[in-house]
Amino acid sequence: MYGPSSSMKGITLIELSVALSILAILAAVMLPRIAQLQRSARIGELRYLHGIVSTRVTLVNIAARLRQGAPDPAPCLGGAKADNQIRGAGTVCTEQGLIATQHGYPAATPAQTFGLTAAEMPAERYRVRSEGGKTVFMRADAKDPEACSFTYSQALDATTAAAISVPVTSGC
C-alpha cells in the first residue's frame, strides 16, 4: 500500500535533456537582456546624481547671492559660520552643512562633497576625482568608469558660472 506502485516512474534521460535544453535557451535569451537592464540602471542612477549635483550647485549660488557676502549670524551644521562670499573663496551654509565656494559656486576640491549623503552616492557605486578646478563623478561599477561619468567645473571668476557636463554614458 505504501510502497512503489506500477504507476510511479522516474524521469527519463530524454525528458531531462529536453528540460535542460529549454533552460539553456531561456538563459541564452535572458542574459543579454539582464546585462542591458543593469546598464540602463547605471545610466539612470548617474543621471539622478547629475540632477542632485546640478540642483545643489544652483541652490548654493542662490544662497550666496541672496546673502550678498554677509556672514551668517549663527553657526552652520558642524559649528562653523559661513561668510557667503560671491567673489573668490568662501563658504555657504546649506541644509547639508558648510559648503566651500569659489565665486559663489561650490569649489571643486577633493574635500568637497556637495553635501551628498552615502545614500545619494554609495561608495561601492561611485568614484570622485577632483583636481584643477574640476570634479569628475564616475560609476565605479561601470565597464569604463571614465566613459560613465560627468564633470563639474567650478567658476573661474566672478563673471562666469560653474559648469556641469552632460553625462557621458558610452562606457556604462
PDB file of C-alpha atoms in Angstrom, residues 19-156:
ATOM      1  CA  ALA A  19      14.154  20.288 -19.725  1.00  0.00           C
ATOM      2  CA  LEU A  20      17.853  21.261 -19.663  1.00  0.00           C
ATOM      3  CA  SER A  21      17.688  22.385 -23.301  1.00  0.00           C
ATOM      4  CA  ILE A  22      14.722  24.644 -22.545  1.00  0.00           C
ATOM      5  CA  LEU A  23      16.568  26.139 -19.561  1.00  0.00           C
ATOM      6  CA  ALA A  24      19.685  26.730 -21.690  1.00  0.00           C
ATOM      7  CA  ILE A  25      17.642  28.510 -24.364  1.00  0.00           C
ATOM      8  CA  LEU A  26      15.942  30.699 -21.743  1.00  0.00           C
ATOM      9  CA  ALA A  27      19.319  31.582 -20.205  1.00  0.00           C
ATOM     10  CA  ALA A  28      20.772  32.452 -23.628  1.00  0.00           C
ATOM     11  CA  VAL A  29      17.832  34.759 -24.328  1.00  0.00           C
ATOM     12  CA  MET A  30      17.655  36.373 -20.871  1.00  0.00           C
ATOM     13  CA  LEU A  31      21.338  37.011 -20.040  1.00  0.00           C
ATOM     14  CA  PRO A  32      21.849  39.776 -22.638  1.00  0.00           C
ATOM     15  CA  ARG A  33      18.581  41.387 -21.534  1.00  0.00           C
ATOM     16  CA  ILE A  34      19.696  41.328 -17.888  1.00  0.00           C
ATOM     17  CA  ALA A  35      23.027  42.943 -18.856  1.00  0.00           C
ATOM     18  CA  GLN A  36      21.121  45.666 -20.750  1.00  0.00           C
ATOM     19  CA  LEU A  37      18.892  46.276 -17.730  1.00  0.00           C
ATOM     20  CA  GLN A  38      21.958  46.648 -15.493  1.00  0.00           C
ATOM     21  CA  ARG A  39      23.464  49.175 -17.919  1.00  0.00           C
ATOM     22  CA  SER A  40      20.191  51.121 -18.012  1.00  0.00           C
ATOM     23  CA  ALA A  41      20.106  51.162 -14.210  1.00  0.00           C
ATOM     24  CA  ARG A  42      23.690  52.538 -14.044  1.00  0.00           C
ATOM     25  CA  ILE A  43      22.807  55.271 -16.548  1.00  0.00           C
ATOM     26  CA  GLY A  44      19.632  56.142 -14.636  1.00  0.00           C
ATOM     27  CA  GLU A  45      21.490  56.407 -11.329  1.00  0.00           C
ATOM     28  CA  LEU A  46      24.232  58.523 -12.940  1.00  0.00           C
ATOM     29  CA  ARG A  47      21.596  60.913 -14.315  1.00  0.00           C
ATOM     30  CA  TYR A  48      19.931  61.020 -10.889  1.00  0.00           C
ATOM     31  CA  LEU A  49      23.261  62.033  -9.280  1.00  0.00           C
ATOM     32  CA  HIS A  50      23.784  64.588 -12.071  1.00  0.00           C
ATOM     33  CA  GLY A  51      20.414  66.124 -11.181  1.00  0.00           C
ATOM     34  CA  ILE A  52      21.255  66.255  -7.470  1.00  0.00           C
ATOM     35  CA  VAL A  53      24.623  67.927  -8.109  1.00  0.00           C
ATOM     36  CA  SER A  54      23.062  70.402 -10.564  1.00  0.00           C
ATOM     37  CA  THR A  55      20.393  71.327  -8.033  1.00  0.00           C
ATOM     38  CA  ARG A  56      22.900  71.713  -5.190  1.00  0.00           C
ATOM     39  CA  VAL A  57      25.144  73.928  -7.321  1.00  0.00           C
ATOM     40  CA  THR A  58      22.207  76.179  -8.163  1.00  0.00           C
ATOM     41  CA  LEU A  59      20.992  76.338  -4.553  1.00  0.00           C
ATOM     42  CA  VAL A  60      24.469  77.200  -3.226  1.00  0.00           C
ATOM     43  CA  ASN A  61      24.791  80.001  -5.763  1.00  0.00           C
ATOM     44  CA  ILE A  62      21.333  81.373  -4.955  1.00  0.00           C
ATOM     45  CA  ALA A  63      22.106  81.290  -1.217  1.00  0.00           C
ATOM     46  CA  ALA A  64      25.402  83.161  -1.726  1.00  0.00           C
ATOM     47  CA  ARG A  65      23.745  85.808  -3.909  1.00  0.00           C
ATOM     48  CA  LEU A  66      20.792  86.308  -1.565  1.00  0.00           C
ATOM     49  CA  ARG A  67      23.095  86.750   1.434  1.00  0.00           C
ATOM     50  CA  GLN A  68      25.264  89.168  -0.590  1.00  0.00           C
ATOM     51  CA  GLY A  69      28.513  88.387   1.182  1.00  0.00           C
ATOM     52  CA  ALA A  70      27.126  88.992   4.687  1.00  0.00           C
ATOM     53  CA  PRO A  71      28.399  86.401   7.188  1.00  0.00           C
ATOM     54  CA  ASP A  72      25.780  84.174   8.789  1.00  0.00           C
ATOM     55  CA  PRO A  73      24.886  85.222  12.353  1.00  0.00           C
ATOM     56  CA  ALA A  74      24.561  81.622  13.578  1.00  0.00           C
ATOM     57  CA  PRO A  75      26.863  78.641  13.052  1.00  0.00           C
ATOM     58  CA  CYS A  76      26.071  76.114  10.350  1.00  0.00           C
ATOM     59  CA  LEU A  77      25.690  72.377  10.795  1.00  0.00           C
ATOM     60  CA  GLY A  78      29.067  71.324  12.148  1.00  0.00           C
ATOM     61  CA  GLY A  79      29.674  74.547  14.104  1.00  0.00           C
ATOM     62  CA  ALA A  80      31.326  76.870  11.557  1.00  0.00           C
ATOM     63  CA  LYS A  81      29.860  80.130  10.263  1.00  0.00           C
ATOM     64  CA  ALA A  82      29.521  80.795   6.545  1.00  0.00           C
ATOM     65  CA  ASP A  83      30.935  84.007   5.041  1.00  0.00           C
ATOM     66  CA  ASN A  84      28.733  83.848   1.877  1.00  0.00           C
ATOM     67  CA  GLN A  85      31.396  85.417  -0.359  1.00  0.00           C
ATOM     68  CA  ILE A  86      30.457  85.894  -4.005  1.00  0.00           C
ATOM     69  CA  ARG A  87      33.997  86.702  -5.162  1.00  0.00           C
ATOM     70  CA  GLY A  88      36.933  84.403  -4.536  1.00  0.00           C
ATOM     71  CA  ALA A  89      36.976  81.614  -1.975  1.00  0.00           C
ATOM     72  CA  GLY A  90      34.196  81.456   0.572  1.00  0.00           C
ATOM     73  CA  THR A  91      31.645  79.281   2.312  1.00  0.00           C
ATOM     74  CA  VAL A  92      27.853  78.921   2.259  1.00  0.00           C
ATOM     75  CA  CYS A  93      25.685  77.225   4.854  1.00  0.00           C
ATOM     76  CA  THR A  94      23.136  74.739   3.436  1.00  0.00           C
ATOM     77  CA  GLU A  95      20.910  72.023   4.841  1.00  0.00           C
ATOM     78  CA  GLN A  96      23.753  69.599   4.052  1.00  0.00           C
ATOM     79  CA  GLY A  97      26.270  71.651   6.052  1.00  0.00           C
ATOM     80  CA  LEU A  98      29.014  74.120   5.210  1.00  0.00           C
ATOM     81  CA  ILE A  99      29.948  74.144   1.512  1.00  0.00           C
ATOM     82  CA  ALA A 100      33.262  75.593   0.299  1.00  0.00           C
ATOM     83  CA  THR A 101      32.705  78.002  -2.587  1.00  0.00           C
ATOM     84  CA  GLN A 102      34.628  79.699  -5.353  1.00  0.00           C
ATOM     85  CA  HIS A 103      32.990  82.853  -6.765  1.00  0.00           C
ATOM     86  CA  GLY A 104      29.645  81.911  -5.210  1.00  0.00           C
ATOM     87  CA  TYR A 105      29.543  78.355  -6.628  1.00  0.00           C
ATOM     88  CA  PRO A 106      30.733  75.137  -4.945  1.00  0.00           C
ATOM     89  CA  ALA A 107      34.510  74.772  -5.112  1.00  0.00           C
ATOM     90  CA  ALA A 108      35.831  71.703  -6.946  1.00  0.00           C
ATOM     91  CA  THR A 109      38.184  70.451  -4.228  1.00  0.00           C
ATOM     92  CA  PRO A 110      38.962  66.891  -3.106  1.00  0.00           C
ATOM     93  CA  ALA A 111      37.293  67.591   0.257  1.00  0.00           C
ATOM     94  CA  GLN A 112      34.115  68.936  -1.370  1.00  0.00           C
ATOM     95  CA  THR A 113      31.213  66.515  -1.188  1.00  0.00           C
ATOM     96  CA  PHE A 114      28.445  68.862  -2.405  1.00  0.00           C
ATOM     97  CA  GLY A 115      26.617  67.707   0.723  1.00  0.00           C
ATOM     98  CA  LEU A 116      25.976  64.306  -0.859  1.00  0.00           C
ATOM     99  CA  THR A 117      24.992  61.549   1.561  1.00  0.00           C
ATOM    100  CA  ALA A 118      26.059  57.906   1.397  1.00  0.00           C
ATOM    101  CA  ALA A 119      22.521  57.052   0.257  1.00  0.00           C
ATOM    102  CA  GLU A 120      22.747  59.513  -2.660  1.00  0.00           C
ATOM    103  CA  MET A 121      26.234  58.426  -3.700  1.00  0.00           C
ATOM    104  CA  PRO A 122      27.164  54.948  -2.363  1.00  0.00           C
ATOM    105  CA  ALA A 123      30.931  54.384  -2.251  1.00  0.00           C
ATOM    106  CA  GLU A 124      30.657  50.984  -3.964  1.00  0.00           C
ATOM    107  CA  ARG A 125      28.985  52.602  -6.996  1.00  0.00           C
ATOM    108  CA  TYR A 126      30.792  55.926  -7.400  1.00  0.00           C
ATOM    109  CA  ARG A 127      34.296  57.329  -7.553  1.00  0.00           C
ATOM    110  CA  VAL A 128      35.013  61.030  -7.359  1.00  0.00           C
ATOM    111  CA  ARG A 129      38.206  62.697  -8.591  1.00  0.00           C
ATOM    112  CA  SER A 130      38.919  66.391  -8.050  1.00  0.00           C
ATOM    113  CA  GLU A 131      41.839  68.335  -9.483  1.00  0.00           C
ATOM    114  CA  GLY A 132      42.476  71.611 -11.233  1.00  0.00           C
ATOM    115  CA  GLY A 133      39.061  73.103 -10.502  1.00  0.00           C
ATOM    116  CA  LYS A 134      37.177  70.083 -11.838  1.00  0.00           C
ATOM    117  CA  THR A 135      35.375  67.232 -10.108  1.00  0.00           C
ATOM    118  CA  VAL A 136      34.582  64.074 -12.060  1.00  0.00           C
ATOM    119  CA  PHE A 137      31.795  61.786 -10.821  1.00  0.00           C
ATOM    120  CA  MET A 138      32.256  58.255 -12.216  1.00  0.00           C
ATOM    121  CA  ARG A 139      30.354  54.999 -11.876  1.00  0.00           C
ATOM    122  CA  ALA A 140      32.847  52.658 -10.183  1.00  0.00           C
ATOM    123  CA  ASP A 141      30.901  49.579 -11.302  1.00  0.00           C
ATOM    124  CA  ALA A 142      30.849  50.547 -14.989  1.00  0.00           C
ATOM    125  CA  LYS A 143      32.782  48.757 -17.718  1.00  0.00           C
ATOM    126  CA  ASP A 144      34.724  52.010 -18.327  1.00  0.00           C
ATOM    127  CA  PRO A 145      34.232  54.448 -15.386  1.00  0.00           C
ATOM    128  CA  GLU A 146      35.724  57.405 -17.297  1.00  0.00           C
ATOM    129  CA  ALA A 147      33.084  56.892 -20.016  1.00  0.00           C
ATOM    130  CA  CYS A 148      30.268  56.626 -17.470  1.00  0.00           C
ATOM    131  CA  SER A 149      30.638  59.989 -15.768  1.00  0.00           C
ATOM    132  CA  PHE A 150      30.014  63.718 -15.702  1.00  0.00           C
ATOM    133  CA  THR A 151      32.248  66.634 -14.783  1.00  0.00           C
ATOM    134  CA  TYR A 152      31.666  69.679 -12.586  1.00  0.00           C
ATOM    135  CA  SER A 153      33.896  72.690 -13.334  1.00  0.00           C
ATOM    136  CA  GLN A 154      33.973  75.443 -10.731  1.00  0.00           C
ATOM    137  CA  ALA A 155      33.527  79.093 -11.672  1.00  0.00           C
ATOM    138  CA  LEU A 156      36.774  80.571 -12.964  1.00  0.00           C
TER     139      LEU A 156
END
